[in-house]
Amino acid sequence: SRLHNFSYIYPLSLNFSNRNGSCRNIMLKIKLLEMEGDSGVLKCIYGKSSSAKLTSEATTAVQYHNKTPYFYEEVKLELPPYLTSNHHLLFQFYHIVCQNPKPSDKQRSDKEQLIGVTWLPLQMKFEEKDRLDDGVLALALGEHKLPVCTGPPPSAYSCISPKNFHRVGIDLEQRTFWLTS
């Protein structure tokens, strides 16, 4: 018999009202990574009833024409048996293009356009230093207010605590994402 550790993620809301441009049809993708980059994505998210048992990402319903959507999904994760300070949740926000481009349009034909990224380290050091390292760590449980990057995240982002986002130039009030874990 094997011991399983589960975590439930409840995305609550996103505030993109201060962002210019087309970002009104918003979808959220959630991934659990053991290290930064595509090779670090873990297949540990329980799929919806019509999909495989464990998948590498969860997606929310599209919030049509809304820059401040509320989310109503529950995401169930099977946590790895051993967590390190590099394990983190990655939240990617996409604008979904609902209209087919005209042949004369020079716009990108991508249906999913990345408009923002944020993350949450699964373990946080009690002292909340700039970088997390192995030591006295606790699971990141509770309600979280996370700022959203509109560009690529900084290097070694997975080890930056949400309380220290401002130290790497991420504005804490412009675009925020709320969740409960």
Tab-separated table of C-alpha atoms in Angstrom:
chain	number	residue	atom	x	y	z
A	1	SER	CA	0.000	0.000	0.000
A	2	ARG	CA	1.154	3.522	-0.775
A	3	LEU	CA	0.502	6.757	1.087
A	4	HIS	CA	-1.022	9.524	-1.053
A	5	ASN	CA	-0.890	13.229	-0.273
A	6	PHE	CA	-3.486	15.384	-1.991
A	7	SER	CA	-3.855	19.113	-2.305
A	8	TYR	CA	-6.847	21.018	-3.602
A	9	ILE	CA	-6.490	24.329	-5.410
A	10	TYR	CA	-9.395	26.737	-5.723
A	11	PRO	CA	-8.689	29.594	-8.140
A	12	LEU	CA	-10.846	32.490	-6.968
A	13	SER	CA	-10.428	35.627	-9.077
A	14	LEU	CA	-8.159	37.654	-11.330
A	15	ASN	CA	-7.910	41.419	-11.742
A	16	PHE	CA	-6.647	42.504	-15.162
A	17	SER	CA	-8.711	45.701	-15.272
A	18	ASN	CA	-5.560	47.857	-15.485
A	19	ARG	CA	-4.165	45.995	-18.483
A	20	ASN	CA	-4.527	47.529	-21.911
A	21	GLY	CA	-5.198	45.496	-24.999
A	22	SER	CA	-7.203	42.422	-25.749
A	23	CYS	CA	-7.402	40.209	-22.695
A	24	ARG	CA	-11.071	39.717	-22.012
A	25	ASN	CA	-11.673	36.054	-22.758
A	26	ILE	CA	-9.526	34.632	-19.994
A	27	MET	CA	-8.639	31.013	-19.315
A	28	LEU	CA	-6.298	29.763	-16.595
A	29	LYS	CA	-3.891	26.792	-16.865
A	30	ILE	CA	-2.473	25.289	-13.678
A	31	LYS	CA	0.626	23.071	-13.588
A	32	LEU	CA	2.770	21.567	-10.846
A	33	LEU	CA	6.502	21.688	-11.577
A	34	GLU	CA	9.439	20.132	-9.789
A	35	MET	CA	11.841	22.538	-11.520
A	36	GLU	CA	11.541	25.409	-13.958
A	37	GLY	CA	11.011	24.618	-17.632
A	38	ASP	CA	8.847	22.234	-19.619
A	39	SER	CA	10.831	19.210	-18.458
A	40	GLY	CA	9.822	19.934	-14.857
A	41	VAL	CA	6.056	19.545	-15.370
A	42	LEU	CA	4.634	16.687	-13.307
A	43	LYS	CA	1.734	14.498	-14.386
A	44	CYS	CA	-0.092	14.653	-11.056
A	45	ILE	CA	-3.293	16.641	-11.639
A	46	TYR	CA	-6.527	14.695	-11.626
A	47	GLY	CA	-8.335	15.174	-14.909
A	48	LYS	CA	-11.982	15.899	-15.408
A	49	SER	CA	-14.376	12.976	-15.658
A	50	SER	CA	-13.879	12.611	-19.411
A	51	SER	CA	-10.064	12.713	-19.391
A	52	ALA	CA	-7.166	10.585	-18.228
A	53	LYS	CA	-6.814	9.939	-14.516
A	54	LEU	CA	-3.663	12.039	-14.118
A	55	THR	CA	-2.705	14.878	-16.442
A	56	SER	CA	0.003	17.531	-16.511
A	57	GLU	CA	-2.307	20.558	-16.421
A	58	ALA	CA	-5.753	21.744	-15.451
A	59	THR	CA	-7.681	24.442	-17.292
A	60	THR	CA	-10.611	26.590	-16.284
A	61	ALA	CA	-13.626	27.608	-18.294
A	62	VAL	CA	-13.181	30.752	-20.386
A	63	GLN	CA	-14.573	33.886	-18.806
A	64	TYR	CA	-16.010	35.665	-21.842
A	65	HIS	CA	-15.442	39.453	-22.168
A	66	ASN	CA	-14.361	39.868	-18.562
A	67	LYS	CA	-11.062	41.381	-17.317
A	68	THR	CA	-11.916	40.533	-13.701
A	69	PRO	CA	-13.152	36.932	-13.864
A	70	TYR	CA	-14.151	34.694	-10.985
A	71	PHE	CA	-13.240	31.033	-11.238
A	72	TYR	CA	-15.343	28.152	-9.904
A	73	GLU	CA	-13.128	25.131	-10.449
A	74	GLU	CA	-11.548	22.753	-7.981
A	75	VAL	CA	-8.191	21.256	-8.962
A	76	LYS	CA	-7.032	18.085	-7.215
A	77	LEU	CA	-3.314	17.340	-7.106
A	78	GLU	CA	-1.480	14.231	-5.999
A	79	LEU	CA	1.628	15.630	-4.357
A	80	PRO	CA	4.978	13.897	-4.795
A	81	PRO	CA	6.101	11.922	-1.729
A	82	TYR	CA	9.068	14.248	-1.201
A	83	LEU	CA	8.759	17.971	-1.790
A	84	THR	CA	11.735	20.254	-2.318
A	85	SER	CA	11.970	24.020	-2.326
A	86	ASN	CA	11.827	23.886	-6.161
A	87	HIS	CA	8.303	22.413	-6.339
A	88	HIS	CA	5.849	25.122	-7.311
A	89	LEU	CA	2.470	25.729	-8.882
A	90	LEU	CA	2.545	27.647	-12.156
A	91	PHE	CA	-0.500	29.679	-13.157
A	92	GLN	CA	-0.684	30.790	-16.786
A	93	PHE	CA	-3.402	33.154	-17.995
A	94	TYR	CA	-4.470	33.075	-21.635
A	95	HIS	CA	-6.635	35.290	-23.793
A	96	ILE	CA	-8.753	32.992	-25.957
A	97	VAL	CA	-9.458	34.296	-29.446
A	98	CYS	CA	-13.123	33.577	-30.147
A	99	GLN	CA	-13.327	34.820	-33.731
A	100	ASN	CA	-11.643	33.265	-36.725
A	101	PRO	CA	-9.214	35.723	-38.317
A	102	LYS	CA	-10.009	36.958	-41.790
A	103	PRO	CA	-7.567	35.787	-44.462
A	104	SER	CA	-6.464	39.406	-44.957
A	105	ASP	CA	-5.622	39.874	-41.249
A	106	LYS	CA	-1.972	39.702	-40.355
A	107	GLN	CA	-2.827	38.844	-36.732
A	108	ARG	CA	-1.503	35.744	-35.063
A	109	SER	CA	-3.819	32.838	-35.622
A	110	ASP	CA	-3.106	31.348	-32.170
A	111	LYS	CA	-6.323	30.689	-30.290
A	112	GLU	CA	-4.495	30.843	-26.930
A	113	GLN	CA	-2.403	33.961	-26.308
A	114	LEU	CA	-0.402	34.047	-23.080
A	115	ILE	CA	-1.160	37.276	-21.193
A	116	GLY	CA	0.200	36.602	-17.710
A	117	VAL	CA	2.046	34.238	-15.390
A	118	THR	CA	2.330	33.803	-11.637
A	119	TRP	CA	3.493	31.020	-9.336
A	120	LEU	CA	3.328	29.745	-5.796
A	121	PRO	CA	6.162	27.767	-4.182
A	122	LEU	CA	4.655	24.714	-2.484
A	123	GLN	CA	6.900	25.175	0.515
A	124	MET	CA	7.776	28.456	2.156
A	125	LYS	CA	10.417	29.185	4.731
A	126	PHE	CA	9.048	30.625	7.950
A	127	GLU	CA	11.349	33.673	7.757
A	128	GLU	CA	10.222	34.520	4.180
A	129	LYS	CA	13.662	35.210	2.695
A	130	ASP	CA	14.293	36.130	-0.949
A	131	ARG	CA	15.186	32.574	-1.840
A	132	LEU	CA	13.972	29.409	-0.256
A	133	ASP	CA	16.440	26.713	0.703
A	134	ASP	CA	16.098	23.401	2.455
A	135	GLY	CA	15.485	23.917	6.145
A	136	VAL	CA	12.404	24.700	8.173
A	137	LEU	CA	9.693	24.710	5.514
A	138	ALA	CA	5.914	24.674	5.632
A	139	LEU	CA	3.327	23.941	2.955
A	140	ALA	CA	1.835	27.034	1.353
A	141	LEU	CA	-1.741	26.598	2.592
A	142	GLY	CA	-4.502	29.174	2.846
A	143	GLU	CA	-5.567	32.144	0.757
A	144	HIS	CA	-2.958	33.787	-1.453
A	145	LYS	CA	-2.874	37.084	-3.332
A	146	LEU	CA	-0.340	36.731	-6.142
A	147	PRO	CA	0.842	39.447	-8.525
A	148	VAL	CA	0.795	38.499	-12.193
A	149	CYS	CA	3.766	39.071	-14.558
A	150	THR	CA	2.842	40.144	-18.047
A	151	GLY	CA	6.295	39.226	-19.338
A	152	PRO	CA	8.431	36.178	-18.694
A	153	PRO	CA	9.103	35.441	-15.030
A	154	PRO	CA	12.553	36.318	-13.635
A	155	SER	CA	15.296	33.711	-13.519
A	156	ALA	CA	15.040	31.267	-10.610
A	157	TYR	CA	11.441	32.453	-10.154
A	158	SER	CA	10.252	29.251	-8.480
A	159	CYS	CA	12.246	30.027	-5.334
A	160	ILE	CA	10.931	33.576	-4.921
A	161	SER	CA	8.315	33.878	-2.212
A	162	PRO	CA	5.146	35.845	-3.101
A	163	LYS	CA	5.951	38.336	-0.329
A	164	ASN	CA	9.202	39.170	-2.123
A	165	PHE	CA	7.848	39.611	-5.667
A	166	HIS	CA	8.346	43.383	-5.382
A	167	ARG	CA	12.101	42.853	-5.009
A	168	VAL	CA	12.317	41.496	-8.545
A	169	GLY	CA	10.207	44.284	-10.049
A	170	ILE	CA	6.744	42.700	-10.011
A	171	ASP	CA	4.065	45.212	-9.027
A	172	LEU	CA	1.963	43.784	-6.209
A	173	GLU	CA	-1.182	45.806	-6.941
A	174	GLN	CA	-1.533	46.160	-10.732
A	175	ARG	CA	-2.675	42.652	-11.700
A	176	THR	CA	-3.571	40.225	-8.952
A	177	PHE	CA	-4.743	36.640	-8.743
A	178	TRP	CA	-6.449	35.160	-5.680
A	179	LEU	CA	-6.543	31.482	-4.813
A	180	THR	CA	-7.051	29.150	-1.880
A	181	SER	CA	-4.975	26.023	-1.358
